[in-house]
Amino acid sequence: MFLPVTRDEAARRGWDELDVIFVTGDAYIDHPAFGVPLLARWLESHGFRVGIISQPDWRSREPFTALGRPRLFFAVSAGAMDSMVAHYTPARKLRHDDAYTPGNRHGARPNRATIVYTSRLKEAYRDVPVVIGGIEASLRRFAHYDYWEDKVRRSILFDAKADMLVYGMGERPLLELANRLRRGEPFGRIGDLCGTAVIAREEPGGENVVMLPSFEQVSGDRHAYAEAFRLLSYEQNPLCARTVVQRHGDRLLVCNSPSLPLFEAEMDAVYALPFIKAPHLSYREPIPAYEQIKTSITSHRGCFGGCAFCAITHHQGRIIQSRSAASVLQEVERLAGQRWFRGAVSDIGGPTANMYGVRCGRPDIQAACRKESCLYPQPCRNLIASGRPAADLLRKVRGARGVTHAAVSSGVRYDLLRLQPEYLRELLRHHVGGLLKVAPEHVAERVTHLMRKPGAKIFEEFLSQFRCESARLGKRQHVVPYFISGHPGTTLDDMVELALFLRRTGLRVEQVQDFTPTPGTLATCMYHTGIDPMTGVSVYVPRGGKEKRLQKALLLGHIAAERPLIMQALRECGREDLCVELLGVRGRKPDRRTVD
Ligand code: SF4
């Protein structure tokens, strides 16, 4: 049975009142791939009466009263994506689709959904606590640069006027909060939960407190902003992180240390919850995000890569939380039992597929480790990275009854894959369907250094390993590389270097991601400040639409419409000598299209 979305549905369960009501910017898909249904099922399994208000019309408060007043609190999420990232392209143009909405339609949630939803809830139920969470709240919990307004905004907790913010993975903090409220503790006295942030008037006592430069300082001084980011980056490890405080005017944001990751048995318990694995019955049109994941299996959470432009490490944590093989197989068996299932599992993975089962082999060192990444600048020698658990898992899944094929379509870290020959063999022999997605993102050394990615040498070594292994297996397989243009530190010359690399290695890109400064990442800090916060070194930042457009075009030489732009880019960096090599044309030709 779905969780109730109306009072009638709640009544059918015999619930005249709910304990916790979730409000989300996504459609309600009862599947563990989506955070709100997962947390709602988690609380339900601990005896709480839970309902979901999904994609309410925010123009009035009535839709927010659909399930009445909750006994404990409202839990608000903008959805699986930050609402501004979901709504706008890197060029700040409005998108016309939304994969988390029936019919792929744009417009089912407002900009800054967390703030808007909280405001409507407070209009309707002034005295009911509102807890905000999800990726939008999580990554905007401190004063942060907002690309869409091109300014530093306050912590979202102040702007939303919510009572508490849950960041990272929500199972532990939400459950503990609900349990303490159930035991009668007043909401206002619960300020010490790991994985949460609250607003306070007085500084917390004790030595384990880090004071960041204030909102006023970071909004007016880019060096202070970079310093705040640097200090914060040392407080990501839940095993040793301290409470982080940031003053906003006469009040303080108090961010408690991150909550501990889930153990394997807890992960298994989460994924064994009674999900229907389908969108709510009220939807009449397909939801692209569901179609994409309906035959995929999440094997783990977290990522220890620490790529500068990615928020996953900040949100899911650096410690990998893997499910047991038995738990994954149970889910595969349930999937195989569905009438519509045709035998193909579309993905077995997580944020980075080959991190399943990988862990730090020195718990004593890990307990105090404050490194940004376990892989950069080179894989840490303490990492137990053999890839054997992941290889075993693949073998078991493809051997499961009812499964004809099991793909790995999540991305892999190729610098890690080099240490995992057994997993690589399994992958290439059975699971990539001729195409393997990898994300070198760039090859110019000063850019990959700023991205915290391995450089060209490691990528080339991996390519030759991939090609040798594929040849040994007698398979024609290709690498699909992902690259980013316009990342802080990238010049036109760097993009020319990358274009030449593609030419030399015979690689072709289908898509190039134009860098977007999403909230909370290291790269966004560099974009805003022009400083690498970890070294204090100045960073060149491509900002203009013209330069960004030319950077992107340089990787798309196989598309006829991009060729005039490539010629323009080569002219601008004085490398017309490369026209023949990159485009197969000699000298200048009249341009039909240029960027001004
Ligand atoms: S010691 Fe190494 S492997 Fe362990 S957490 Fe730190 S960086 Fe990662």
Coordinates of C-alpha atoms and ligand atoms in Angstrom, one line a residue:
M1 CA 0.0 0.0 0.0
F2 CA 1.3 3.5 -0.9
L3 CA 1.8 6.0 1.9
P4 CA -1.2 8.3 2.2
V5 CA -1.3 11.4 0.1
T6 CA -4.9 12.3 1.1
R7 CA -6.9 12.2 4.3
D8 CA -9.1 9.4 2.8
E9 CA -6.0 7.3 2.2
A10 CA -4.8 8.0 5.8
A11 CA -8.2 7.1 7.1
R12 CA -8.2 3.8 5.2
R13 CA -5.1 2.8 7.2
G14 CA -7.0 3.8 10.4
W15 CA -5.0 6.9 10.9
D16 CA -7.0 9.9 12.0
E17 CA -3.8 12.0 12.4
L18 CA -0.3 11.7 11.1
D19 CA 3.0 12.1 13.0
V20 CA 5.2 13.3 10.2
I21 CA 4.2 14.8 6.8
F22 CA 6.7 15.1 4.1
V23 CA 6.4 17.8 1.5
T24 CA 8.4 17.3 -1.7
G25 CA 9.0 18.9 -5.1
D26 CA 9.1 15.6 -6.8
A27 CA 6.3 13.3 -7.9
Y28 CA 5.7 10.5 -5.3
I29 CA 7.4 7.4 -6.6
D30 CA 7.5 4.7 -3.9
H31 CA 11.0 3.5 -4.7
P32 CA 14.2 3.6 -2.6
A33 CA 16.0 5.5 -5.4
F34 CA 14.2 8.7 -4.2
G35 CA 15.0 10.2 -0.9
V36 CA 11.6 11.3 0.4
P37 CA 9.8 8.0 -0.1
L38 CA 12.8 6.2 1.4
L39 CA 12.8 8.3 4.6
A40 CA 9.1 8.2 4.8
R41 CA 9.1 4.4 4.7
W42 CA 12.0 4.3 7.2
L43 CA 10.0 6.3 9.7
E44 CA 6.9 4.2 9.0
S45 CA 8.9 1.1 9.8
H46 CA 9.7 2.5 13.2
G47 CA 6.0 3.0 14.0
F48 CA 5.4 6.5 12.8
R49 CA 2.3 7.5 10.8
V50 CA 3.7 9.2 7.8
G51 CA 2.1 10.9 4.7
I52 CA 3.4 12.6 1.6
I53 CA 2.3 15.9 0.0
S54 CA 4.0 15.8 -3.4
Q55 CA 4.4 18.8 -5.8
P56 CA 1.8 20.9 -4.1
D57 CA 0.6 24.1 -5.9
W58 CA 2.6 26.6 -3.9
R59 CA 0.4 29.6 -5.0
S60 CA -1.9 29.0 -2.1
R61 CA -1.7 27.3 1.3
E62 CA -4.6 24.9 0.8
P63 CA -2.6 22.1 -0.9
F64 CA -0.3 22.1 2.2
T65 CA -3.2 21.3 4.4
A66 CA -4.2 18.2 2.4
L67 CA -3.2 15.8 5.2
G68 CA -4.0 18.1 8.1
R69 CA -1.7 19.1 11.0
P70 CA 1.1 16.5 11.8
R71 CA 1.5 15.6 15.5
L72 CA 5.4 16.0 15.3
F73 CA 6.7 17.9 12.4
F74 CA 6.7 18.7 8.6
A75 CA 9.7 17.5 6.7
V76 CA 10.4 19.5 3.5
S77 CA 12.5 18.7 0.5
A78 CA 12.8 20.5 -2.8
G79 CA 13.2 17.0 -4.4
A80 CA 16.1 15.0 -5.8
M81 CA 17.7 18.1 -7.3
D82 CA 18.3 21.6 -6.2
S83 CA 15.3 23.5 -7.6
M84 CA 17.5 26.1 -9.4
V85 CA 19.7 23.4 -11.0
A86 CA 16.5 21.6 -12.1
H87 CA 15.0 24.8 -13.6
Y88 CA 17.9 26.5 -15.3
T89 CA 20.6 25.6 -17.8
P90 CA 24.2 26.6 -17.2
A91 CA 23.5 29.6 -19.3
R92 CA 20.7 30.5 -16.9
K93 CA 18.0 29.7 -19.5
L94 CA 14.8 28.2 -18.3
R95 CA 14.5 24.4 -18.9
H96 CA 11.3 23.1 -20.4
D97 CA 11.3 19.7 -18.9
D98 CA 11.4 18.1 -15.5
A99 CA 12.3 14.4 -15.2
Y100 CA 10.7 14.1 -11.8
T101 CA 7.3 15.2 -12.9
P102 CA 4.6 13.2 -14.7
G103 CA 4.8 13.9 -18.5
N104 CA 8.3 15.4 -18.0
R105 CA 6.6 18.8 -17.6
H106 CA 8.3 21.9 -16.3
G107 CA 6.6 24.0 -13.7
A108 CA 5.4 21.6 -11.0
R109 CA 7.6 23.2 -8.3
P110 CA 8.7 26.7 -7.6
N111 CA 12.2 28.2 -7.7
R112 CA 13.8 27.8 -4.3
A113 CA 11.2 25.2 -3.4
T114 CA 12.5 24.6 0.2
I115 CA 11.9 28.3 1.1
V116 CA 8.5 28.5 -0.6
Y117 CA 7.1 25.3 0.8
T118 CA 8.2 26.2 4.3
S119 CA 6.7 29.6 4.0
R120 CA 3.3 28.2 3.0
L121 CA 3.4 25.6 5.8
K122 CA 4.2 28.3 8.3
E123 CA 1.2 30.3 7.0
A124 CA -1.0 27.3 7.5
Y125 CA 0.4 25.9 10.8
R126 CA 2.5 28.6 12.5
D127 CA 3.2 26.4 15.5
V128 CA 4.2 23.2 13.8
P129 CA 7.9 22.7 13.5
V130 CA 9.3 22.4 9.9
V131 CA 12.4 20.4 9.2
I132 CA 14.1 21.0 5.9
G133 CA 16.4 18.5 4.2
G134 CA 17.4 17.0 0.8
I135 CA 20.1 18.1 -1.5
E136 CA 18.9 21.8 -1.8
A137 CA 18.9 22.3 2.0
S138 CA 22.0 20.2 2.6
L139 CA 24.3 22.1 0.2
R140 CA 23.0 25.5 1.1
R141 CA 23.3 25.0 4.9
F142 CA 26.0 27.6 5.2
A143 CA 26.3 31.1 3.6
H144 CA 26.9 30.1 0.0
Y145 CA 27.4 31.5 -3.5
D146 CA 24.3 31.4 -5.6
Y147 CA 25.0 31.4 -9.3
W148 CA 21.5 32.4 -10.3
E149 CA 21.6 35.6 -8.3
D150 CA 25.3 36.0 -8.6
K151 CA 25.7 36.7 -4.9
V152 CA 26.3 35.1 -1.6
R153 CA 23.1 34.1 0.1
R154 CA 22.5 33.4 3.8
S155 CA 22.2 29.8 5.1
I156 CA 18.9 28.5 3.7
L157 CA 17.8 27.8 7.3
F158 CA 17.5 31.6 7.8
D159 CA 15.8 32.3 4.5
A160 CA 13.3 29.5 4.9
K161 CA 12.6 30.4 8.5
A162 CA 12.5 26.6 9.2
D163 CA 13.1 25.1 12.7
M164 CA 15.8 22.6 11.8
L165 CA 17.9 21.5 8.8
V166 CA 18.9 17.9 8.2
Y167 CA 21.9 17.5 6.0
G168 CA 23.4 14.5 4.3
M169 CA 21.6 11.2 4.5
G170 CA 18.6 11.6 6.7
E171 CA 17.8 8.2 8.3
R172 CA 19.6 8.7 11.6
P173 CA 18.8 12.3 12.4
L174 CA 15.2 12.1 11.3
L175 CA 14.6 9.0 13.3
E176 CA 16.3 10.3 16.4
L177 CA 14.4 13.5 16.2
A178 CA 11.0 11.7 15.8
N179 CA 11.9 9.3 18.6
R180 CA 12.8 12.2 21.0
L181 CA 9.7 14.1 20.1
R182 CA 7.6 11.0 20.7
R183 CA 9.2 10.6 24.1
G184 CA 7.9 14.1 24.9
E185 CA 11.0 16.2 24.5
P186 CA 10.1 19.7 23.3
F187 CA 11.3 20.5 19.8
G188 CA 13.1 23.7 20.8
R189 CA 15.4 21.7 23.2
I190 CA 16.7 19.4 20.5
G191 CA 19.7 21.2 19.2
D192 CA 22.4 18.6 19.4
L193 CA 21.5 16.0 16.8
C194 CA 24.3 14.9 14.5
G195 CA 23.5 15.6 10.9
T196 CA 21.4 18.7 11.7
A197 CA 21.8 22.4 11.9
V198 CA 19.8 24.9 14.0
I199 CA 19.7 28.6 14.7
A200 CA 21.0 29.8 18.1
R201 CA 21.6 33.0 19.9
E202 CA 24.6 31.7 21.9
E203 CA 27.7 29.9 20.9
P204 CA 27.8 26.2 21.8
G205 CA 30.3 25.5 24.6
G206 CA 33.2 23.1 24.5
E207 CA 36.5 22.8 22.5
N208 CA 35.1 20.9 19.5
V209 CA 33.7 24.0 17.8
V210 CA 35.0 25.6 14.6
M211 CA 34.0 29.2 14.0
L212 CA 33.7 30.2 10.3
P213 CA 34.0 33.7 9.0
S214 CA 30.5 35.2 9.4
F215 CA 27.9 35.6 6.6
E216 CA 28.6 39.3 6.5
Q217 CA 32.4 38.6 6.1
V218 CA 32.0 36.0 3.4
S219 CA 29.5 37.9 1.4
G220 CA 31.8 41.0 1.2
D221 CA 35.2 39.4 1.0
R222 CA 36.1 36.6 -1.4
H223 CA 39.2 35.7 0.7
A224 CA 37.0 35.2 3.7
Y225 CA 34.7 33.0 1.6
A226 CA 37.6 30.8 0.5
E227 CA 38.8 30.6 4.1
A228 CA 35.3 29.5 5.3
F229 CA 35.3 26.8 2.6
R230 CA 38.7 25.6 3.6
L231 CA 37.8 25.3 7.2
L232 CA 34.6 23.5 6.4
S233 CA 36.3 21.0 4.1
Y234 CA 38.2 19.6 7.2
E235 CA 34.9 18.9 9.0
Q236 CA 33.4 16.3 6.6
N237 CA 34.5 13.1 8.3
P238 CA 31.7 12.0 10.7
L239 CA 34.3 10.1 12.8
C240 CA 36.2 13.3 13.7
A241 CA 34.2 16.4 12.5
R242 CA 33.5 19.2 15.0
T243 CA 30.5 21.4 15.3
V244 CA 30.7 24.3 12.8
V245 CA 29.3 27.7 13.6
Q246 CA 28.7 30.7 11.4
R247 CA 27.4 34.0 12.6
H248 CA 24.6 35.6 10.6
G249 CA 23.9 39.1 12.1
D250 CA 23.1 38.6 15.8
R251 CA 22.3 34.9 15.4
L252 CA 24.3 31.8 14.8
L253 CA 24.0 28.9 12.5
V254 CA 25.1 25.9 14.5
C255 CA 25.8 22.9 12.4
N256 CA 26.4 19.7 14.4
S257 CA 28.9 17.1 13.1
P258 CA 27.7 14.8 10.3
S259 CA 25.7 11.7 11.3
L260 CA 27.4 8.4 11.2
P261 CA 27.0 6.3 8.0
L262 CA 24.7 3.3 8.0
F263 CA 26.2 -0.1 8.7
E264 CA 25.6 -2.9 6.2
A265 CA 22.7 -4.4 8.2
E266 CA 21.0 -0.9 8.4
M267 CA 21.4 -0.4 4.6
D268 CA 19.9 -3.9 4.1
A269 CA 17.0 -3.0 6.4
V270 CA 16.3 0.3 4.5
Y271 CA 16.2 -1.5 1.1
A272 CA 14.0 -4.3 2.5
L273 CA 11.2 -1.8 3.3
P274 CA 7.9 -2.5 1.6
F275 CA 8.3 -0.2 -1.4
I276 CA 5.7 -0.5 -4.1
K277 CA 8.5 0.3 -6.6
A278 CA 6.1 2.4 -8.7
P279 CA 4.7 6.0 -9.1
H280 CA 1.6 6.7 -7.1
L281 CA -1.6 5.5 -8.8
S282 CA -2.9 9.0 -9.3
Y283 CA -0.4 9.7 -12.0
R284 CA -1.5 9.2 -15.6
E285 CA 1.6 10.0 -17.5
P286 CA 5.1 8.4 -17.4
I287 CA 7.7 10.0 -15.1
P288 CA 11.1 9.9 -16.9
A289 CA 13.1 9.6 -13.6
Y290 CA 11.2 6.5 -12.8
E291 CA 11.5 5.0 -16.2
Q292 CA 15.2 5.5 -15.9
I293 CA 15.7 3.6 -12.6
K294 CA 12.8 1.1 -12.6
T295 CA 15.1 -1.8 -13.5
S296 CA 18.2 -0.5 -11.7
I297 CA 19.6 -1.6 -8.3
T298 CA 21.5 0.7 -5.9
S299 CA 24.3 -1.3 -4.4
H300 CA 25.9 1.4 -2.2
R301 CA 26.0 5.1 -1.3
G302 CA 28.8 7.6 -0.9
C303 CA 31.9 8.5 -2.9
F304 CA 35.5 9.1 -1.8
G305 CA 36.6 10.7 -5.1
G306 CA 36.2 14.3 -3.9
C307 CA 35.9 15.7 -7.5
A308 CA 35.9 19.5 -7.1
F309 CA 32.7 20.1 -9.2
C310 CA 30.6 17.3 -7.6
A311 CA 28.4 17.5 -4.5
I312 CA 28.0 13.8 -3.9
T313 CA 30.9 13.5 -1.4
H314 CA 29.4 16.5 0.5
H315 CA 25.9 15.0 0.5
Q316 CA 26.3 11.2 0.7
G317 CA 29.6 11.2 2.5
R318 CA 33.1 9.8 1.8
I319 CA 32.6 6.5 3.6
I320 CA 31.1 3.9 1.3
Q321 CA 27.9 2.3 2.7
S322 CA 27.4 -0.9 0.9
R323 CA 24.5 -3.4 1.0
S324 CA 25.2 -7.0 1.4
A325 CA 25.1 -9.2 -1.7
A326 CA 22.1 -11.1 -0.2
S327 CA 20.1 -7.8 0.1
V328 CA 20.9 -6.9 -3.5
L329 CA 19.9 -10.3 -4.7
Q330 CA 16.6 -10.2 -2.8
E331 CA 15.8 -7.0 -4.6
V332 CA 16.8 -8.5 -7.9
E333 CA 14.6 -11.5 -7.2
R334 CA 11.7 -9.2 -6.5
L335 CA 12.4 -7.3 -9.7
A336 CA 12.5 -10.5 -11.7
G337 CA 9.1 -11.4 -10.2
Q338 CA 7.4 -8.3 -11.8
R339 CA 5.2 -9.2 -14.8
W340 CA 6.6 -6.3 -16.9
F341 CA 10.3 -7.3 -16.2
R342 CA 12.0 -8.6 -19.4
G343 CA 15.2 -9.9 -17.8
A344 CA 17.6 -6.9 -18.2
V345 CA 18.8 -5.1 -15.0
S346 CA 19.8 -1.7 -16.3
D347 CA 22.3 -0.8 -13.6
I348 CA 24.0 -2.2 -10.5
G349 CA 25.8 0.7 -9.0
G350 CA 25.8 3.9 -6.9
P351 CA 27.4 7.3 -7.4
T352 CA 30.5 5.5 -8.6
A353 CA 29.9 1.8 -9.6
N354 CA 33.3 0.4 -8.7
M355 CA 33.3 1.8 -5.1
Y356 CA 31.0 -1.0 -3.9
G357 CA 32.7 -2.7 -1.0
V358 CA 35.7 -0.5 -1.0
R359 CA 36.8 0.8 2.4
C360 CA 39.6 2.2 4.4
G361 CA 41.8 -0.5 5.8
R362 CA 43.1 1.5 8.7
P363 CA 40.2 2.4 11.0
D364 CA 42.7 4.1 13.5
I365 CA 43.8 6.5 10.8
Q366 CA 40.4 6.9 9.2
A367 CA 39.0 8.0 12.6
A368 CA 41.1 11.2 12.3
C369 CA 41.4 11.5 8.5
R370 CA 40.6 14.9 7.1
K371 CA 41.7 14.4 3.5
E372 CA 39.5 15.7 0.7
S373 CA 39.7 12.5 -1.3
C374 CA 40.9 8.9 -0.9
L375 CA 42.0 8.9 -4.6
Y376 CA 43.6 12.3 -5.2
P377 CA 46.4 13.0 -5.8
Q378 CA 46.9 9.3 -5.9
P379 CA 44.9 6.4 -4.4
C380 CA 45.6 6.2 -0.6
R381 CA 47.7 3.2 0.3
N382 CA 45.2 2.5 3.1
L383 CA 42.4 1.9 0.7
I384 CA 41.2 -1.7 0.4
A385 CA 40.3 -1.4 -3.2
S386 CA 40.6 -4.9 -4.7
G387 CA 37.2 -4.8 -6.3
R388 CA 36.6 -8.4 -5.4
P389 CA 33.3 -7.7 -3.6
A390 CA 32.0 -5.8 -6.6
A391 CA 33.1 -8.5 -9.0
D392 CA 31.4 -11.1 -6.9
L393 CA 28.2 -9.1 -6.8
L394 CA 28.1 -8.8 -10.6
R395 CA 28.6 -12.5 -10.9
K396 CA 25.7 -13.2 -8.5
V397 CA 23.3 -10.7 -10.1
R398 CA 23.8 -11.9 -13.6
G399 CA 23.4 -15.5 -12.4
A400 CA 20.1 -14.7 -10.6
R401 CA 17.0 -16.4 -11.8
G402 CA 15.0 -14.4 -14.3
V403 CA 18.0 -12.2 -15.2
T404 CA 19.2 -12.4 -18.8
H405 CA 21.5 -9.4 -18.7
A406 CA 22.9 -7.1 -16.0
A407 CA 24.4 -3.8 -17.0
V408 CA 26.6 -1.3 -15.1
S409 CA 25.6 2.1 -16.4
S410 CA 26.7 4.1 -13.4
G411 CA 30.0 5.8 -14.0
V412 CA 33.3 4.2 -12.8
R413 CA 36.5 5.8 -11.5
Y414 CA 39.1 4.6 -13.9
D415 CA 42.0 5.4 -11.5
L416 CA 40.4 3.0 -9.1
L417 CA 39.5 0.5 -11.8
R418 CA 43.2 0.2 -12.6
L419 CA 43.6 -1.4 -9.1
Q420 CA 40.6 -3.8 -9.7
P421 CA 41.7 -6.2 -12.5
E422 CA 39.0 -8.8 -11.5
Y423 CA 36.2 -6.2 -11.5
L424 CA 37.5 -4.8 -14.8
R425 CA 37.4 -8.2 -16.4
E426 CA 33.9 -8.9 -15.2
L427 CA 32.8 -5.5 -16.4
L428 CA 34.2 -5.8 -19.8
R429 CA 33.2 -9.4 -20.4
H430 CA 29.6 -9.1 -19.3
H431 CA 28.3 -5.8 -18.2
V432 CA 29.1 -2.8 -20.4
G433 CA 27.3 -3.7 -23.6
G434 CA 30.1 -2.4 -25.8
L435 CA 30.2 1.1 -24.2
L436 CA 31.9 2.1 -20.9
K437 CA 31.2 5.5 -19.4
V438 CA 34.2 7.2 -17.8
A439 CA 34.7 10.8 -16.7
P440 CA 38.2 12.1 -17.2
E441 CA 36.6 15.5 -17.4
H442 CA 39.8 17.0 -18.8
V443 CA 43.4 16.2 -19.6
A444 CA 45.3 19.5 -19.2
E445 CA 47.3 19.0 -16.0
R446 CA 46.6 22.3 -14.3
V447 CA 42.8 21.8 -14.9
T448 CA 42.7 18.2 -13.7
H449 CA 44.6 19.4 -10.6
L450 CA 41.9 21.9 -9.8
M451 CA 39.2 19.3 -10.5
R452 CA 41.0 16.9 -8.2
K453 CA 41.0 14.3 -11.0
P454 CA 43.8 12.1 -12.3
G455 CA 45.5 13.5 -15.4
A456 CA 46.1 12.5 -19.0
K457 CA 48.8 9.9 -18.2
I458 CA 46.5 7.8 -16.0
F459 CA 43.7 8.1 -18.4
E460 CA 45.8 6.9 -21.3
E461 CA 47.1 4.0 -19.3
F462 CA 43.6 3.1 -18.5
L463 CA 42.6 3.4 -22.2
S464 CA 45.3 1.0 -23.3
Q465 CA 44.3 -1.4 -20.4
F466 CA 40.7 -1.2 -21.6
R467 CA 41.6 -1.8 -25.2
C468 CA 43.9 -4.7 -24.5
E469 CA 41.4 -6.4 -22.3
S470 CA 38.6 -5.9 -24.8
A471 CA 40.8 -7.3 -27.6
R472 CA 41.7 -10.3 -25.4
L473 CA 38.0 -10.9 -25.0
G474 CA 37.5 -10.6 -28.7
K475 CA 35.0 -7.7 -28.2
R476 CA 34.7 -4.4 -30.0
Q477 CA 34.1 -2.0 -27.1
H478 CA 34.4 1.7 -26.7
V479 CA 35.0 4.2 -23.9
V480 CA 32.4 7.0 -23.7
P481 CA 34.3 9.8 -22.1
Y482 CA 32.7 12.7 -20.3
F483 CA 34.3 16.1 -20.3
I484 CA 33.6 19.5 -18.7
S485 CA 34.3 22.8 -20.4
G486 CA 34.4 26.2 -18.7
H487 CA 35.6 24.7 -15.3
P488 CA 37.5 27.2 -13.1
G489 CA 41.1 27.1 -14.3
T490 CA 40.3 26.2 -17.9
T491 CA 41.6 28.4 -20.8
L492 CA 41.0 28.1 -24.5
D493 CA 44.5 26.7 -24.8
D494 CA 43.6 23.9 -22.4
M495 CA 40.6 23.1 -24.5
V496 CA 42.7 23.0 -27.6
E497 CA 45.0 20.6 -25.7
L498 CA 42.0 18.4 -24.9
A499 CA 40.8 18.5 -28.5
L500 CA 44.2 17.3 -29.7
F501 CA 44.2 14.6 -27.1
L502 CA 40.8 13.3 -28.4
R503 CA 42.1 13.4 -32.0
R504 CA 45.3 11.5 -31.0
T505 CA 43.5 8.8 -29.0
G506 CA 40.6 8.4 -31.4
L507 CA 37.9 9.3 -28.8
R508 CA 34.8 11.1 -29.7
V509 CA 32.5 12.9 -27.2
E510 CA 28.8 12.9 -27.6
Q511 CA 28.1 15.5 -25.0
V512 CA 30.2 18.1 -23.3
Q513 CA 29.0 19.5 -19.9
D514 CA 29.3 23.2 -19.6
F515 CA 30.4 23.8 -16.0
T516 CA 27.6 25.0 -13.7
P517 CA 28.5 26.4 -10.3
T518 CA 26.1 24.4 -8.2
P519 CA 25.8 25.2 -4.5
G520 CA 28.4 23.9 -2.0
T521 CA 31.1 22.5 -4.3
L522 CA 34.9 23.3 -4.3
A523 CA 34.7 24.3 -7.9
T524 CA 31.9 26.8 -7.2
C525 CA 34.0 28.3 -4.5
M526 CA 36.8 28.8 -7.1
Y527 CA 34.3 30.2 -9.6
H528 CA 33.1 32.8 -7.1
T529 CA 36.4 33.7 -5.5
G530 CA 38.9 33.1 -8.2
I531 CA 41.0 31.3 -5.5
D532 CA 41.7 27.6 -4.8
P533 CA 40.7 27.6 -1.2
M534 CA 43.0 24.7 -0.2
T535 CA 46.2 26.4 -1.6
G536 CA 45.3 30.1 -1.7
V537 CA 46.5 30.2 -5.3
S538 CA 44.6 32.4 -7.8
V539 CA 42.5 30.6 -10.4
Y540 CA 41.6 31.9 -13.8
V541 CA 37.8 31.6 -14.3
P542 CA 36.1 31.7 -17.7
R543 CA 32.9 33.6 -17.3
G544 CA 31.7 35.2 -20.5
G545 CA 29.2 33.4 -22.7
K546 CA 31.4 33.7 -25.7
E547 CA 34.5 32.0 -24.1
K548 CA 32.4 29.3 -22.6
R549 CA 30.7 28.6 -26.0
L550 CA 34.0 28.4 -27.8
Q551 CA 35.5 26.1 -25.1
K552 CA 32.6 23.7 -25.6
A553 CA 32.8 23.8 -29.4
L554 CA 36.4 22.7 -29.4
L555 CA 35.4 19.2 -28.3
L556 CA 32.6 18.9 -30.9
G557 CA 34.6 18.9 -34.2
H558 CA 32.6 15.9 -35.5
I559 CA 29.4 18.2 -35.6
A560 CA 29.4 20.3 -38.7
A561 CA 27.6 23.2 -37.1
E562 CA 30.4 23.6 -34.5
R563 CA 33.2 23.9 -37.0
P564 CA 33.1 27.6 -37.6
L565 CA 33.2 28.2 -33.8
I566 CA 36.2 25.9 -33.6
M567 CA 38.0 28.0 -36.3
Q568 CA 37.1 31.1 -34.3
A569 CA 38.5 29.5 -31.1
L570 CA 41.7 28.5 -32.9
R571 CA 42.1 32.1 -34.3
E572 CA 41.6 33.6 -30.9
C573 CA 44.4 31.6 -29.3
G574 CA 46.6 31.9 -32.3
R575 CA 46.5 28.2 -33.3
E576 CA 45.2 28.4 -36.8
D577 CA 48.0 25.9 -37.6
L578 CA 45.8 23.3 -36.0
C579 CA 42.9 23.7 -38.5
V580 CA 44.1 20.8 -40.6
E581 CA 44.6 18.5 -37.6
L582 CA 41.4 19.3 -35.8
L583 CA 39.1 19.9 -38.8
G584 CA 40.8 18.6 -41.8
V585 CA 40.7 22.0 -43.6
R586 CA 43.6 24.2 -44.6
G587 CA 43.9 27.9 -43.7
R588 CA 41.0 30.2 -43.1
K589 CA 37.6 29.8 -44.5
P590 CA 34.8 32.4 -44.3
D591 CA 32.9 31.8 -41.1
R592 CA 29.2 31.4 -41.3
R593 CA 28.8 31.5 -37.6
T594 CA 30.8 33.2 -34.9
V595 CA 30.2 34.1 -31.3
D596 CA 30.5 37.8 -30.2
Ligands
SF4_1 S1 43.4 7.0 5.5 FE1 43.3 7.0 3.2 S2 41.8 5.4 2.7 FE2 41.5 5.9 4.9 S3 39.9 7.5 4.9 FE3 41.9 8.6 4.9 S4 42.3 9.0 2.7 FE4 40.7 7.4 2.8

